[in-house]
């Protein structure tokens, strides 16, 4: 008996569960039922059992009606409920599959009470000597279990155990005793050997099956020791019927699955495959067996079962993921494994039955190519996957994410930025969403800078061409641009690009004549329409709310490298006239223009390298970019800064030989330079150390240690400049100075955010803060001089119900009352708090999903100034996003270092979790980006648990409880 000694007490308990105390009557021949008073004298057929002989005609009648009118309909109903739950189940083949392809949470929602009602009626309305009574009880217990009423199910199975056990002239026999032994062998099961008449007229005894269902009932309750004891007793029983051995293997595999003994679970589940209800369910269990063998490090067996699942499955998703898993398991042992399965996947994409899954197939093909580091091939398959992902936004987002990561890895930063812009962050998991939020905005700035570099490089290459070739190229380019804009191809350059230059525009509303066509196919009419639109509205981007200037400013601002470039590009786009001369004028043919072009390239590359180094923390591309600048522009005025940053990059890569070489160059060419003096003085300028220094300063600001923070920041800035500033640090510093009414310093810090970090989410908040600061005096003066006038009061007209005559009452008016706000309010009376309903806190935390819940945001070591700022930020966000819903926000102080923002309350845990799921990722990027993520955490909490938390004075215990309950959310 395997592992019986592991639980000796539980093993004895298993035997006791099969045993029952002696009762004074035979349970299956009588029934006790409480009835309404007017039915007390009427007996049900079950109560009449034993009053008359159970003749053959009566037996046939009771068996037939019980079977087909009650048992059959009830069993079909239960099967339909389970089938509906299976249809609701969605598989995730990237994770270990659940043992069953349905959830008891779903079956409990169905009309399962009707099954119990049908079984009860089938028992009460027929003679208890019917051969289908035990089957009715078995079906009833199974229904209770699928309703998650485990206690009731256990009572029913126990009743079947003793009520339908072997009897000695109507008396119970102790189960498992010498009296009930068979040929000297102890047995708990019911002997199923019967005569020919019994075999053809009645079903198999239900008692043996009740043992197995009882074991599953224990497993569902996590009573694994009791389940194992019962299953081992049945395994040792020589008389346990052979027909139930497959079901025993199934439940034993389920038990081992729950105990995480995956190798044994896989072995027994392989013996239970005949119990699968369909070919797809059999393939699903084969896939699960392969997963469990993989978790047990038995790769060869895992590959074998994955191949069986591929051969038997009708689900393309299972087929694809099985092949991916085989590749990951056998790539080291089989040289052509990746190529073989890649070929199989591409062949699947050509088959008609897989047409709807081509997006997934090509995505899987890309993953296989990435395993071989074939980035170009992976890009091609991902683009195909995106093309076939219409209607499947989740798969499209996954393909865009993998494409962006692949392009970034392949150093194609411009298309990588476009791919990041195209995906939907809310459809990604938390880890992937964080990676996108970290890369998206910095990469957008890099893409704009590299586009500027590409443009200048192209112009310089054109400038190096012979004049004849350059002239021909420009003419061809001009012709191409005209064609793309839908303008007439003409050699004359006058009037191009200006609405006033069109000599004789076609009247859109004139009477149609011979050759006028549809407006959108008539280039002349479209040109006139475009010119008229620009003359009235100017250049408007293709966005929503294009009439609103604020929307346009945001659109343009998001696309510019910095504010100066935005202004210049807008002016140039509005005034420049496209012609052969303007194209020639943009080419750097003179020394002055070439110097400007080179400066543009250097600044763009230096900006790119800085973003890689300090925002993306990706030193390798930063190093390569600095090296490119140093090699291309050996006489640049920024060479000192480039070498200094290159030295830092080499240090971080532990390439000290190159770092010393650059240090010597700085000392040779810039002996008195600021950067060289810092290096030569031996100052520790490792990036991680400086980042920790400024992180410490940031924490001092947040925690309210303002004097220390300001002193340390001045000291650090004097040594390092602004290279290690972060937008969060500048923003909270500005908030502090605003509270101190030092507006000039605050404006300086906010302007630095816009100058150094224009693409940061905080830049928009900084602009808004600057606008408010500009009107601070005006707003404060208005509030100081504000007077409140009470409106004229009209006396309410009273109605006399005893008379119908109208009464004219005079209207009494009162003079306006002017209320001046005093500077200070003093009161001689003590201020008493309003009565608050006391909530009795329990001794331990109890989570009930149906209780009303608050969204709780714990703030750690955050000064009240910034707690108030966080509260205001969430209040503004809720008013904008949830304008039709009242979401009050309160601040609770837990202890000296922890405070909680409470939002709500919400009706239940589901609504509160929905709020956190939608807005948790927005906290760092939109709501309060100035607060680093280590300073706060989300959770949900009920009023009772909140009372206990405040009593205990710490958040760690409750927060850990919620994380254990919802590991994927909190």
PDB file of C-alpha atoms in Angstrom, residues 530-679:
ATOM      1  CA  UNK A 530      -6.513  71.447 -49.747  1.00  0.00           C
ATOM      2  CA  UNK A 531      -5.408  75.018 -50.403  1.00  0.00           C
ATOM      3  CA  UNK A 532      -8.697  76.471 -49.141  1.00  0.00           C
ATOM      4  CA  UNK A 533      -8.508  74.338 -46.009  1.00  0.00           C
ATOM      5  CA  UNK A 534      -4.923  75.413 -45.251  1.00  0.00           C
ATOM      6  CA  UNK A 535      -5.695  79.083 -45.872  1.00  0.00           C
ATOM      7  CA  UNK A 536      -8.459  78.903 -43.242  1.00  0.00           C
ATOM      8  CA  UNK A 537      -7.135  76.385 -40.706  1.00  0.00           C
ATOM      9  CA  UNK A 538      -3.402  76.139 -41.398  1.00  0.00           C
ATOM     10  CA  UNK A 539      -1.581  72.800 -41.107  1.00  0.00           C
ATOM     11  CA  UNK A 540      -3.746  70.455 -39.072  1.00  0.00           C
ATOM     12  CA  UNK A 541      -2.630  66.876 -38.195  1.00  0.00           C
ATOM     13  CA  UNK A 542      -4.923  63.944 -38.919  1.00  0.00           C
ATOM     14  CA  UNK A 543      -6.201  63.504 -35.339  1.00  0.00           C
ATOM     15  CA  UNK A 544      -9.433  63.677 -33.392  1.00  0.00           C
ATOM     16  CA  UNK A 545     -10.600  67.146 -32.271  1.00  0.00           C
ATOM     17  CA  UNK A 546      -8.475  68.752 -34.983  1.00  0.00           C
ATOM     18  CA  UNK A 547     -10.211  72.102 -34.422  1.00  0.00           C
ATOM     19  CA  UNK A 548      -8.922  72.298 -30.838  1.00  0.00           C
ATOM     20  CA  UNK A 549      -5.548  73.956 -30.660  1.00  0.00           C
ATOM     21  CA  UNK A 550      -4.722  72.169 -27.392  1.00  0.00           C
ATOM     22  CA  UNK A 551      -5.161  68.783 -29.047  1.00  0.00           C
ATOM     23  CA  UNK A 552      -2.912  69.856 -31.912  1.00  0.00           C
ATOM     24  CA  UNK A 553      -0.270  71.133 -29.516  1.00  0.00           C
ATOM     25  CA  UNK A 554      -0.235  67.779 -27.719  1.00  0.00           C
ATOM     26  CA  UNK A 555       0.018  65.899 -30.999  1.00  0.00           C
ATOM     27  CA  UNK A 556       2.840  68.032 -32.297  1.00  0.00           C
ATOM     28  CA  UNK A 557       4.593  68.062 -28.921  1.00  0.00           C
ATOM     29  CA  UNK A 558       4.668  64.287 -28.785  1.00  0.00           C
ATOM     30  CA  UNK A 559       6.399  64.151 -32.150  1.00  0.00           C
ATOM     31  CA  UNK A 560       9.170  66.685 -31.567  1.00  0.00           C
ATOM     32  CA  UNK A 561      12.631  66.053 -30.154  1.00  0.00           C
ATOM     33  CA  UNK A 562      12.489  69.265 -28.134  1.00  0.00           C
ATOM     34  CA  UNK A 563      10.519  72.500 -27.949  1.00  0.00           C
ATOM     35  CA  UNK A 564      12.865  74.491 -30.189  1.00  0.00           C
ATOM     36  CA  UNK A 565      12.732  71.882 -32.926  1.00  0.00           C
ATOM     37  CA  UNK A 566       8.932  71.850 -32.712  1.00  0.00           C
ATOM     38  CA  UNK A 567       8.664  75.601 -33.261  1.00  0.00           C
ATOM     39  CA  UNK A 568      11.146  75.645 -36.130  1.00  0.00           C
ATOM     40  CA  UNK A 569       9.588  72.665 -37.875  1.00  0.00           C
ATOM     41  CA  UNK A 570       6.100  74.197 -37.649  1.00  0.00           C
ATOM     42  CA  UNK A 571       7.277  77.502 -39.078  1.00  0.00           C
ATOM     43  CA  UNK A 572       9.153  75.806 -41.876  1.00  0.00           C
ATOM     44  CA  UNK A 573       6.215  73.564 -42.752  1.00  0.00           C
ATOM     45  CA  UNK A 574       3.922  76.568 -43.011  1.00  0.00           C
ATOM     46  CA  UNK A 575       6.197  78.898 -44.989  1.00  0.00           C
ATOM     47  CA  UNK A 576       8.392  76.629 -47.114  1.00  0.00           C
ATOM     48  CA  UNK A 577       7.439  76.292 -50.798  1.00  0.00           C
ATOM     49  CA  UNK A 578       8.256  72.962 -52.388  1.00  0.00           C
ATOM     50  CA  UNK A 579      10.235  73.527 -55.557  1.00  0.00           C
ATOM     51  CA  UNK A 580      13.482  72.535 -57.193  1.00  0.00           C
ATOM     52  CA  UNK A 581      15.174  75.581 -55.682  1.00  0.00           C
ATOM     53  CA  UNK A 582      13.997  74.784 -52.138  1.00  0.00           C
ATOM     54  CA  UNK A 583      15.252  71.231 -52.525  1.00  0.00           C
ATOM     55  CA  UNK A 584      18.635  72.529 -53.644  1.00  0.00           C
ATOM     56  CA  UNK A 585      18.692  74.994 -50.773  1.00  0.00           C
ATOM     57  CA  UNK A 586      18.349  72.163 -48.223  1.00  0.00           C
ATOM     58  CA  UNK A 587      21.491  70.412 -49.504  1.00  0.00           C
ATOM     59  CA  UNK A 588      24.694  71.284 -47.561  1.00  0.00           C
ATOM     60  CA  UNK A 589      26.820  72.462 -50.501  1.00  0.00           C
ATOM     61  CA  UNK A 590      28.617  75.200 -48.559  1.00  0.00           C
ATOM     62  CA  UNK A 591      30.975  74.933 -45.614  1.00  0.00           C
ATOM     63  CA  UNK A 592      28.514  76.743 -43.348  1.00  0.00           C
ATOM     64  CA  UNK A 593      25.618  74.449 -44.252  1.00  0.00           C
ATOM     65  CA  UNK A 594      27.796  71.361 -43.873  1.00  0.00           C
ATOM     66  CA  UNK A 595      28.781  72.513 -40.359  1.00  0.00           C
ATOM     67  CA  UNK A 596      25.128  72.994 -39.424  1.00  0.00           C
ATOM     68  CA  UNK A 597      24.297  69.552 -40.814  1.00  0.00           C
ATOM     69  CA  UNK A 598      27.127  67.931 -38.833  1.00  0.00           C
ATOM     70  CA  UNK A 599      26.032  69.711 -35.642  1.00  0.00           C
ATOM     71  CA  UNK A 600      22.512  68.360 -36.162  1.00  0.00           C
ATOM     72  CA  UNK A 601      23.884  64.832 -36.500  1.00  0.00           C
ATOM     73  CA  UNK A 602      26.146  65.169 -33.439  1.00  0.00           C
ATOM     74  CA  UNK A 603      23.383  66.572 -31.235  1.00  0.00           C
ATOM     75  CA  UNK A 604      20.908  63.906 -32.343  1.00  0.00           C
ATOM     76  CA  UNK A 605      23.379  61.069 -31.786  1.00  0.00           C
ATOM     77  CA  UNK A 606      24.486  62.476 -28.423  1.00  0.00           C
ATOM     78  CA  UNK A 607      20.845  62.705 -27.356  1.00  0.00           C
ATOM     79  CA  UNK A 608      20.276  59.128 -28.524  1.00  0.00           C
ATOM     80  CA  UNK A 609      23.270  57.815 -26.599  1.00  0.00           C
ATOM     81  CA  UNK A 610      22.185  59.663 -23.458  1.00  0.00           C
ATOM     82  CA  UNK A 611      18.708  58.131 -23.605  1.00  0.00           C
ATOM     83  CA  UNK A 612      20.179  54.655 -24.005  1.00  0.00           C
ATOM     84  CA  UNK A 613      22.561  55.250 -21.124  1.00  0.00           C
ATOM     85  CA  UNK A 614      20.393  56.953 -18.511  1.00  0.00           C
ATOM     86  CA  UNK A 615      16.772  56.173 -19.351  1.00  0.00           C
ATOM     87  CA  UNK A 616      16.854  52.725 -20.944  1.00  0.00           C
ATOM     88  CA  UNK A 617      19.900  51.612 -18.922  1.00  0.00           C
ATOM     89  CA  UNK A 618      21.193  49.894 -22.057  1.00  0.00           C
ATOM     90  CA  UNK A 619      24.914  50.554 -22.090  1.00  0.00           C
ATOM     91  CA  UNK A 620      25.891  48.623 -25.228  1.00  0.00           C
ATOM     92  CA  UNK A 621      24.010  50.765 -27.814  1.00  0.00           C
ATOM     93  CA  UNK A 622      24.995  53.872 -25.845  1.00  0.00           C
ATOM     94  CA  UNK A 623      28.656  52.850 -26.134  1.00  0.00           C
ATOM     95  CA  UNK A 624      28.320  52.151 -29.857  1.00  0.00           C
ATOM     96  CA  UNK A 625      26.681  55.536 -30.444  1.00  0.00           C
ATOM     97  CA  UNK A 626      29.365  57.433 -28.507  1.00  0.00           C
ATOM     98  CA  UNK A 627      32.056  55.547 -30.446  1.00  0.00           C
ATOM     99  CA  UNK A 628      30.363  56.429 -33.744  1.00  0.00           C
ATOM    100  CA  UNK A 629      30.365  60.158 -32.851  1.00  0.00           C
ATOM    101  CA  UNK A 630      34.017  60.027 -31.734  1.00  0.00           C
ATOM    102  CA  UNK A 631      35.104  58.330 -34.973  1.00  0.00           C
ATOM    103  CA  UNK A 632      33.057  60.454 -37.397  1.00  0.00           C
ATOM    104  CA  UNK A 633      33.623  63.869 -35.831  1.00  0.00           C
ATOM    105  CA  UNK A 634      37.174  63.951 -34.502  1.00  0.00           C
ATOM    106  CA  UNK A 635      37.213  67.745 -34.255  1.00  0.00           C
ATOM    107  CA  UNK A 636      33.834  68.275 -32.631  1.00  0.00           C
ATOM    108  CA  UNK A 637      33.531  70.757 -29.785  1.00  0.00           C
ATOM    109  CA  UNK A 638      31.574  68.144 -27.811  1.00  0.00           C
ATOM    110  CA  UNK A 639      34.368  65.580 -27.924  1.00  0.00           C
ATOM    111  CA  UNK A 640      35.217  66.130 -24.259  1.00  0.00           C
ATOM    112  CA  UNK A 641      31.658  65.252 -23.147  1.00  0.00           C
ATOM    113  CA  UNK A 642      31.582  62.293 -25.532  1.00  0.00           C
ATOM    114  CA  UNK A 643      34.826  60.827 -24.187  1.00  0.00           C
ATOM    115  CA  UNK A 644      33.677  61.414 -20.614  1.00  0.00           C
ATOM    116  CA  UNK A 645      30.423  59.529 -21.168  1.00  0.00           C
ATOM    117  CA  UNK A 646      32.270  56.843 -23.108  1.00  0.00           C
ATOM    118  CA  UNK A 647      34.549  56.378 -20.095  1.00  0.00           C
ATOM    119  CA  UNK A 648      31.473  55.860 -17.879  1.00  0.00           C
ATOM    120  CA  UNK A 649      30.057  53.284 -20.314  1.00  0.00           C
ATOM    121  CA  UNK A 650      33.318  51.320 -20.422  1.00  0.00           C
ATOM    122  CA  UNK A 651      33.421  51.352 -16.621  1.00  0.00           C
ATOM    123  CA  UNK A 652      29.916  49.918 -16.411  1.00  0.00           C
ATOM    124  CA  UNK A 653      30.858  47.175 -18.891  1.00  0.00           C
ATOM    125  CA  UNK A 654      33.955  46.398 -16.791  1.00  0.00           C
ATOM    126  CA  UNK A 655      36.129  47.168 -19.807  1.00  0.00           C
ATOM    127  CA  UNK A 656      38.729  49.002 -17.719  1.00  0.00           C
ATOM    128  CA  UNK A 657      41.406  48.912 -20.400  1.00  0.00           C
ATOM    129  CA  UNK A 658      39.320  51.013 -22.798  1.00  0.00           C
ATOM    130  CA  UNK A 659      38.173  53.217 -19.917  1.00  0.00           C
ATOM    131  CA  UNK A 660      41.810  54.030 -19.039  1.00  0.00           C
ATOM    132  CA  UNK A 661      42.560  54.723 -22.709  1.00  0.00           C
ATOM    133  CA  UNK A 662      39.738  57.273 -22.927  1.00  0.00           C
ATOM    134  CA  UNK A 663      40.836  58.778 -19.622  1.00  0.00           C
ATOM    135  CA  UNK A 664      44.318  59.342 -21.061  1.00  0.00           C
ATOM    136  CA  UNK A 665      42.825  61.009 -24.156  1.00  0.00           C
ATOM    137  CA  UNK A 666      40.884  63.409 -21.949  1.00  0.00           C
ATOM    138  CA  UNK A 667      43.995  64.219 -19.954  1.00  0.00           C
ATOM    139  CA  UNK A 668      46.030  64.794 -23.140  1.00  0.00           C
ATOM    140  CA  UNK A 669      43.568  66.953 -25.082  1.00  0.00           C
ATOM    141  CA  UNK A 670      41.547  68.576 -22.290  1.00  0.00           C
ATOM    142  CA  UNK A 671      43.907  68.810 -19.295  1.00  0.00           C
ATOM    143  CA  UNK A 672      41.953  71.691 -17.719  1.00  0.00           C
ATOM    144  CA  UNK A 673      38.511  70.432 -18.705  1.00  0.00           C
ATOM    145  CA  UNK A 674      35.889  69.987 -15.999  1.00  0.00           C
ATOM    146  CA  UNK A 675      35.311  66.325 -16.836  1.00  0.00           C
ATOM    147  CA  UNK A 676      39.015  65.523 -16.908  1.00  0.00           C
ATOM    148  CA  UNK A 677      39.576  67.163 -13.542  1.00  0.00           C
ATOM    149  CA  UNK A 678      36.793  65.068 -12.032  1.00  0.00           C
ATOM    150  CA  UNK A 679      38.342  61.879 -13.416  1.00  0.00           C
TER     151      UNK A 679
END
